[in-house]
Amino acid sequence: MSPEFELIRRHFVRPMRGDALGPGDDCALVAPSPGCELAVTSDMLVSGTHFLPDTDPRRLGWKTLAVNLSDLAAMGATPRWVTLALSLPQVDDDWLAALSDGFFECAYIYGVDLIGGDTTRGPLTLCVTAFGEVATGKALRRSGAHDGDDIWVSGQPGRAALGLADVLGRLRLTDARRDECIAALEKPLPRVALGCALQGVASAAIDVSDGLLADLGGDDYEVLFCAPRSAHDSLRRLSESLLLPLTRIGAMCAGCAGDVSLIDAQGCELPVAHRGYDHFS
Ligand code: ADP
Ligand code: MG
């Protein structure tokens, strides 16, 4: 066996729960369930841009997969399969073992199989493509909101940014707050159960990874969604059953796409300095 495939076998081939054809051939083979569409998404994590080079590899493995599952969740899709393309500056077996443990921990919890990928030498970059299933025609798109719909967000966006500010020494959080914010930064929980439950309830949805205001500051993986006023009570019950805060933060009104006004409790408009993270601005 070539050293490259031996490395892949050692770290990235594990027993699969489904019956897809996994790593080893030229392609993986998957069979989507009848009546479902495939939802497909890729996210790339680049060292120095998306994570600090000394990030704990186990948490990095988790996050690499979790950020992709968050996109599937925001579409209302159930995660099924993933591929992993890796570029590595060198082979460090302890680092790779920890990375793959974190990756497979997340894969196991969310029920996905790693079915293939690519492994090359180069600057540290991790790219996952995730495949999910959603009943045909039921996916939650970004475009479905109506005038008058409420705007909701899951969880507590802002914690990851606070965690990063603490890590970088820009502020000091209390110990309890710190743990929670670092976990939000390094071990985000994709809102898969929420996304599935929002099918037929939400009119539109998006995940808010690059900042809440840009998508309607930073690196939380929550779901921002719109729903008619009539869904209020069922969303309250859903929040209780998922043990996940769901907060109504605004309303849609007719206007230009992407035009967001921030209104305070007294009804005054607030200036918005940073709308979110843009890699090219
Ligand atoms: P090819 O030369 O056809 O690109 P590779 O030698 O790159 O094939 O990969 C061999 C097999 O290992 C393929 O099935 C591929 O999907 C799988 N593979 C490669 N890298 C990874 C990885 N990081 N995780 C999971 N599977 C991988
Ligand atoms: Mg290859």
Coordinates of C-alpha atoms and ligand atoms in Angstrom, one line a residue:
M1 CA 0.0 0.0 0.0
S2 CA 1.4 3.5 -0.9
P3 CA 2.2 5.7 2.1
E4 CA -0.5 8.1 0.9
F5 CA -3.2 5.5 1.0
E6 CA -1.8 4.0 4.2
L7 CA -2.2 7.5 5.8
I8 CA -5.8 7.7 4.5
R9 CA -6.6 4.2 5.8
R10 CA -5.1 4.9 9.2
H11 CA -6.9 8.1 9.8
F12 CA -9.9 8.5 7.6
V13 CA -11.4 5.0 6.9
R14 CA -13.8 3.8 9.6
P15 CA -16.7 1.5 9.6
M16 CA -19.7 3.1 8.0
R17 CA -23.3 3.0 9.2
G18 CA -24.9 3.2 5.8
D19 CA -24.4 1.0 2.7
A20 CA -22.7 3.6 0.5
L21 CA -19.4 2.6 -1.2
G22 CA -16.9 4.5 0.8
P23 CA -13.1 5.3 0.4
G24 CA -11.0 3.0 -1.8
D25 CA -12.4 3.2 -5.3
D26 CA -12.2 6.1 -7.8
C27 CA -15.6 7.4 -6.6
A28 CA -17.9 6.8 -3.8
L29 CA -21.4 5.5 -4.6
V30 CA -24.5 6.6 -2.8
A31 CA -28.2 5.9 -3.2
P32 CA -30.5 8.8 -2.1
S33 CA -33.8 7.8 -0.5
P34 CA -36.8 7.7 -2.8
G35 CA -38.8 11.0 -2.8
C36 CA -35.7 13.1 -1.7
E37 CA -33.5 15.7 -3.2
L38 CA -29.8 15.9 -2.4
A39 CA -28.7 19.1 -0.7
V40 CA -24.9 19.6 -1.4
T41 CA -22.6 22.1 0.2
S42 CA -18.8 22.7 0.5
D43 CA -16.9 24.7 3.1
M44 CA -13.2 25.3 3.3
L45 CA -11.2 26.0 6.5
V46 CA -7.9 27.7 5.8
S47 CA -5.2 27.9 8.5
G48 CA -4.7 31.5 9.6
T49 CA -8.0 32.6 8.0
H50 CA -10.6 30.3 9.6
F51 CA -8.7 28.9 12.5
L52 CA -5.5 29.7 14.4
P53 CA -2.7 27.4 13.5
D54 CA -2.4 26.1 17.1
T55 CA -6.1 25.3 17.4
D56 CA -6.6 22.0 19.2
P57 CA -6.8 19.4 16.3
R58 CA -9.6 17.5 17.8
R59 CA -11.8 20.5 18.0
L60 CA -10.7 21.5 14.5
G61 CA -11.8 18.2 13.2
W62 CA -15.2 18.6 14.8
K63 CA -15.6 22.2 13.5
T64 CA -14.5 21.3 9.9
L65 CA -17.5 18.9 9.7
A66 CA -19.9 20.9 11.9
V67 CA -19.8 24.1 9.7
N68 CA -20.8 22.0 6.7
L69 CA -23.6 20.3 8.6
S70 CA -24.8 23.8 9.6
D71 CA -25.4 24.6 6.0
L72 CA -27.5 21.4 5.5
A73 CA -29.4 22.3 8.7
A74 CA -30.3 25.7 7.4
M75 CA -31.7 24.0 4.3
G76 CA -33.8 21.6 6.4
A77 CA -31.8 18.7 5.1
T78 CA -30.7 15.6 7.0
P79 CA -27.0 15.0 6.7
R80 CA -26.0 11.6 5.1
W81 CA -22.6 11.6 3.5
V82 CA -19.4 13.8 3.5
T83 CA -16.1 13.9 1.6
L84 CA -12.9 15.5 3.1
A85 CA -10.2 17.1 1.0
L86 CA -7.1 17.8 3.0
S87 CA -3.9 19.7 2.2
L88 CA -1.2 19.1 4.8
P89 CA 2.2 20.8 5.1
Q90 CA 3.6 17.6 6.7
V91 CA 2.5 14.3 8.1
D92 CA 2.1 14.5 11.9
D93 CA 0.4 11.3 13.0
D94 CA -0.6 12.5 16.5
W95 CA -2.2 15.7 15.0
L96 CA -4.0 13.7 12.3
A97 CA -5.3 11.1 14.8
A98 CA -6.7 13.9 17.0
L99 CA -8.2 15.7 14.0
S100 CA -9.9 12.6 12.7
D101 CA -11.2 11.7 16.2
G102 CA -12.9 15.1 16.4
F103 CA -14.2 14.7 12.8
F104 CA -15.6 11.2 13.4
E105 CA -17.1 12.2 16.8
C106 CA -19.2 14.8 15.0
A107 CA -19.9 12.4 12.1
Y108 CA -21.1 9.8 14.5
I109 CA -23.4 12.1 16.5
Y110 CA -25.0 13.5 13.4
G111 CA -25.2 10.2 11.6
V112 CA -23.0 10.9 8.5
D113 CA -20.5 8.6 6.7
L114 CA -17.2 9.8 5.4
I115 CA -17.3 8.3 1.9
G116 CA -14.2 9.8 0.2
G117 CA -11.9 12.7 -0.3
D118 CA -8.4 13.8 -1.4
T119 CA -5.1 14.1 0.5
T120 CA -2.3 16.3 -0.8
R121 CA 0.8 18.1 0.5
G122 CA 0.4 21.9 0.8
P123 CA -0.6 24.7 3.1
L124 CA -3.0 23.5 5.9
T125 CA -6.5 23.5 4.4
L126 CA -9.5 21.4 5.1
C127 CA -12.4 21.2 2.7
V128 CA -15.6 19.2 3.3
T129 CA -18.4 18.5 0.9
A130 CA -21.6 17.4 2.6
F131 CA -24.6 15.7 1.1
G132 CA -27.9 15.7 2.8
E133 CA -31.4 14.6 1.9
V134 CA -34.6 16.6 2.0
A135 CA -38.1 15.7 0.8
T136 CA -38.5 16.9 -2.8
G137 CA -39.7 20.5 -2.8
K138 CA -39.4 20.9 1.0
A139 CA -36.0 22.5 1.3
L140 CA -35.8 25.9 3.2
R141 CA -34.5 28.4 0.8
R142 CA -33.2 31.9 1.5
S143 CA -35.8 33.5 -0.8
G144 CA -39.1 32.4 0.6
A145 CA -39.9 35.1 3.2
H146 CA -43.1 37.3 3.0
D147 CA -43.8 40.8 4.0
G148 CA -44.8 40.7 7.7
D149 CA -43.1 37.4 8.5
D150 CA -41.3 37.4 11.9
I151 CA -37.5 36.9 11.9
W152 CA -36.2 34.4 14.4
V153 CA -32.7 33.3 15.4
S154 CA -31.6 30.1 17.2
G155 CA -29.2 30.0 20.2
Q156 CA -27.2 33.0 21.3
P157 CA -25.3 34.5 18.4
G158 CA -22.2 36.5 19.5
R159 CA -20.7 33.9 21.8
A160 CA -18.1 32.7 19.2
A161 CA -17.0 36.3 18.6
L162 CA -16.7 36.8 22.4
G163 CA -14.7 33.5 22.7
L164 CA -12.3 34.6 20.0
A165 CA -11.9 38.0 21.6
D166 CA -10.9 36.3 24.8
V167 CA -8.5 33.9 23.1
L168 CA -6.8 36.9 21.4
G169 CA -6.6 38.7 24.7
R170 CA -8.9 41.6 23.6
L171 CA -11.2 41.1 26.6
R172 CA -11.4 38.8 29.7
L173 CA -14.6 36.8 30.2
T174 CA -15.6 35.2 33.5
D175 CA -14.6 31.5 33.7
A176 CA -18.2 30.2 33.2
R177 CA -18.9 32.6 30.3
R178 CA -15.5 31.8 28.8
D179 CA -16.1 28.0 28.6
E180 CA -19.4 28.5 26.9
C181 CA -18.0 31.1 24.4
I182 CA -14.9 29.0 23.6
A183 CA -17.2 26.0 23.0
A184 CA -19.3 28.1 20.7
L185 CA -16.2 29.1 18.8
E186 CA -14.4 25.7 18.7
K187 CA -17.2 23.2 18.9
P188 CA -20.3 24.6 17.3
L189 CA -23.5 22.4 17.3
P190 CA -25.1 22.4 13.9
R191 CA -28.9 22.9 14.3
V192 CA -29.9 19.8 12.4
A193 CA -33.0 18.9 14.4
L194 CA -34.2 22.5 14.2
G195 CA -33.7 22.6 10.5
C196 CA -35.7 19.4 9.9
A197 CA -38.5 20.6 12.3
L198 CA -38.7 24.0 10.4
Q199 CA -39.8 22.3 7.2
G200 CA -43.3 23.5 6.5
V201 CA -43.1 26.1 9.3
A202 CA -40.3 28.5 8.2
S203 CA -40.7 30.5 5.0
A204 CA -37.0 31.1 4.6
A205 CA -33.8 30.2 6.4
I206 CA -30.0 30.8 6.4
D207 CA -27.2 30.0 8.7
V208 CA -25.5 33.0 10.2
S209 CA -21.8 32.0 10.1
D210 CA -20.4 35.3 8.9
G211 CA -22.4 37.5 11.2
L212 CA -26.0 38.1 12.0
L213 CA -26.4 41.5 10.2
A214 CA -24.4 40.5 7.1
D215 CA -26.7 37.5 6.5
L216 CA -30.0 39.4 6.7
G217 CA -20.3 39.6 14.4
G218 CA -19.2 36.3 13.5
D219 CA -18.5 32.6 13.4
D220 CA -21.6 31.3 15.2
Y221 CA -23.5 28.6 13.5
E222 CA -27.1 29.4 14.3
V223 CA -30.1 29.4 12.0
L224 CA -31.8 32.7 11.1
F225 CA -35.3 32.1 9.7
C226 CA -38.6 33.7 8.9
A227 CA -42.0 32.4 9.8
P228 CA -45.5 33.8 9.7
R229 CA -47.0 35.2 12.9
S230 CA -49.3 32.2 13.1
A231 CA -46.3 29.9 13.7
H232 CA -45.4 31.7 17.0
D233 CA -46.8 29.1 19.4
S234 CA -45.5 26.1 17.6
L235 CA -42.0 27.7 17.5
R236 CA -42.2 28.3 21.3
R237 CA -43.1 24.6 21.8
L238 CA -40.3 23.6 19.4
S239 CA -37.8 25.7 21.4
E240 CA -38.8 23.9 24.6
S241 CA -38.7 20.4 23.1
L242 CA -35.2 21.0 21.5
L243 CA -33.9 22.8 24.6
L244 CA -32.7 25.5 22.2
P245 CA -33.5 29.2 22.6
L246 CA -35.5 30.6 19.6
T247 CA -35.8 34.4 19.7
R248 CA -37.9 36.6 17.6
I249 CA -35.6 39.5 16.7
G250 CA -37.6 41.4 14.0
A251 CA -39.9 41.3 11.1
M252 CA -39.7 41.4 7.3
C253 CA -41.1 44.4 5.5
A254 CA -41.3 45.2 1.8
G255 CA -38.1 47.0 0.6
C256 CA -34.8 46.4 -1.1
A257 CA -33.2 42.9 -0.7
G258 CA -30.5 42.9 1.9
D259 CA -31.5 46.3 3.4
V260 CA -31.5 45.7 7.2
S261 CA -32.6 48.3 9.8
L262 CA -31.5 47.9 13.4
I263 CA -34.2 49.3 15.7
D264 CA -33.7 49.8 19.5
A265 CA -36.4 49.2 22.2
Q266 CA -37.6 52.8 21.9
G267 CA -38.1 52.4 18.2
C268 CA -35.1 54.4 17.1
E269 CA -32.9 53.3 14.3
L270 CA -29.3 52.4 15.3
P271 CA -26.2 52.8 13.1
V272 CA -24.6 49.5 12.1
A273 CA -20.8 49.7 11.9
H274 CA -20.0 46.1 11.0
R275 CA -22.5 44.1 9.1
G276 CA -20.4 40.9 9.2
Y277 CA -17.3 39.3 7.9
D278 CA -16.5 39.6 4.2
H279 CA -13.3 37.8 3.0
F280 CA -12.8 40.3 0.1
S281 CA -13.6 43.6 1.6
Ligands
ADP1 P1 -7.3 9.4 -6.8 O1 -5.9 9.2 -7.1 O2 -8.3 8.7 -7.7 O3 -7.6 10.8 -6.5 P2 -6.7 9.0 -4.1 O4 -5.5 8.1 -4.0 O5 -6.6 10.4 -3.9 O6 -7.5 8.6 -5.4 O7 -7.7 8.4 -3.0 C1 -7.9 7.0 -2.9 C2 -9.2 6.8 -2.2 O8 -9.2 7.4 -0.9 C3 -10.4 7.5 -2.8 O9 -11.5 6.6 -2.7 C4 -10.6 8.7 -2.1 O10 -12.0 9.1 -2.1 C5 -10.2 8.3 -0.7 N1 -9.6 9.4 0.1 C6 -8.6 10.2 -0.2 N2 -8.3 11.1 0.8 C7 -9.3 10.9 1.7 C8 -9.6 11.6 2.9 N3 -8.9 12.6 3.4 N4 -10.7 11.1 3.6 C9 -11.4 10.1 3.1 N5 -11.2 9.4 2.0 C10 -10.1 9.9 1.3
MG2 MG -6.9 12.0 -5.1

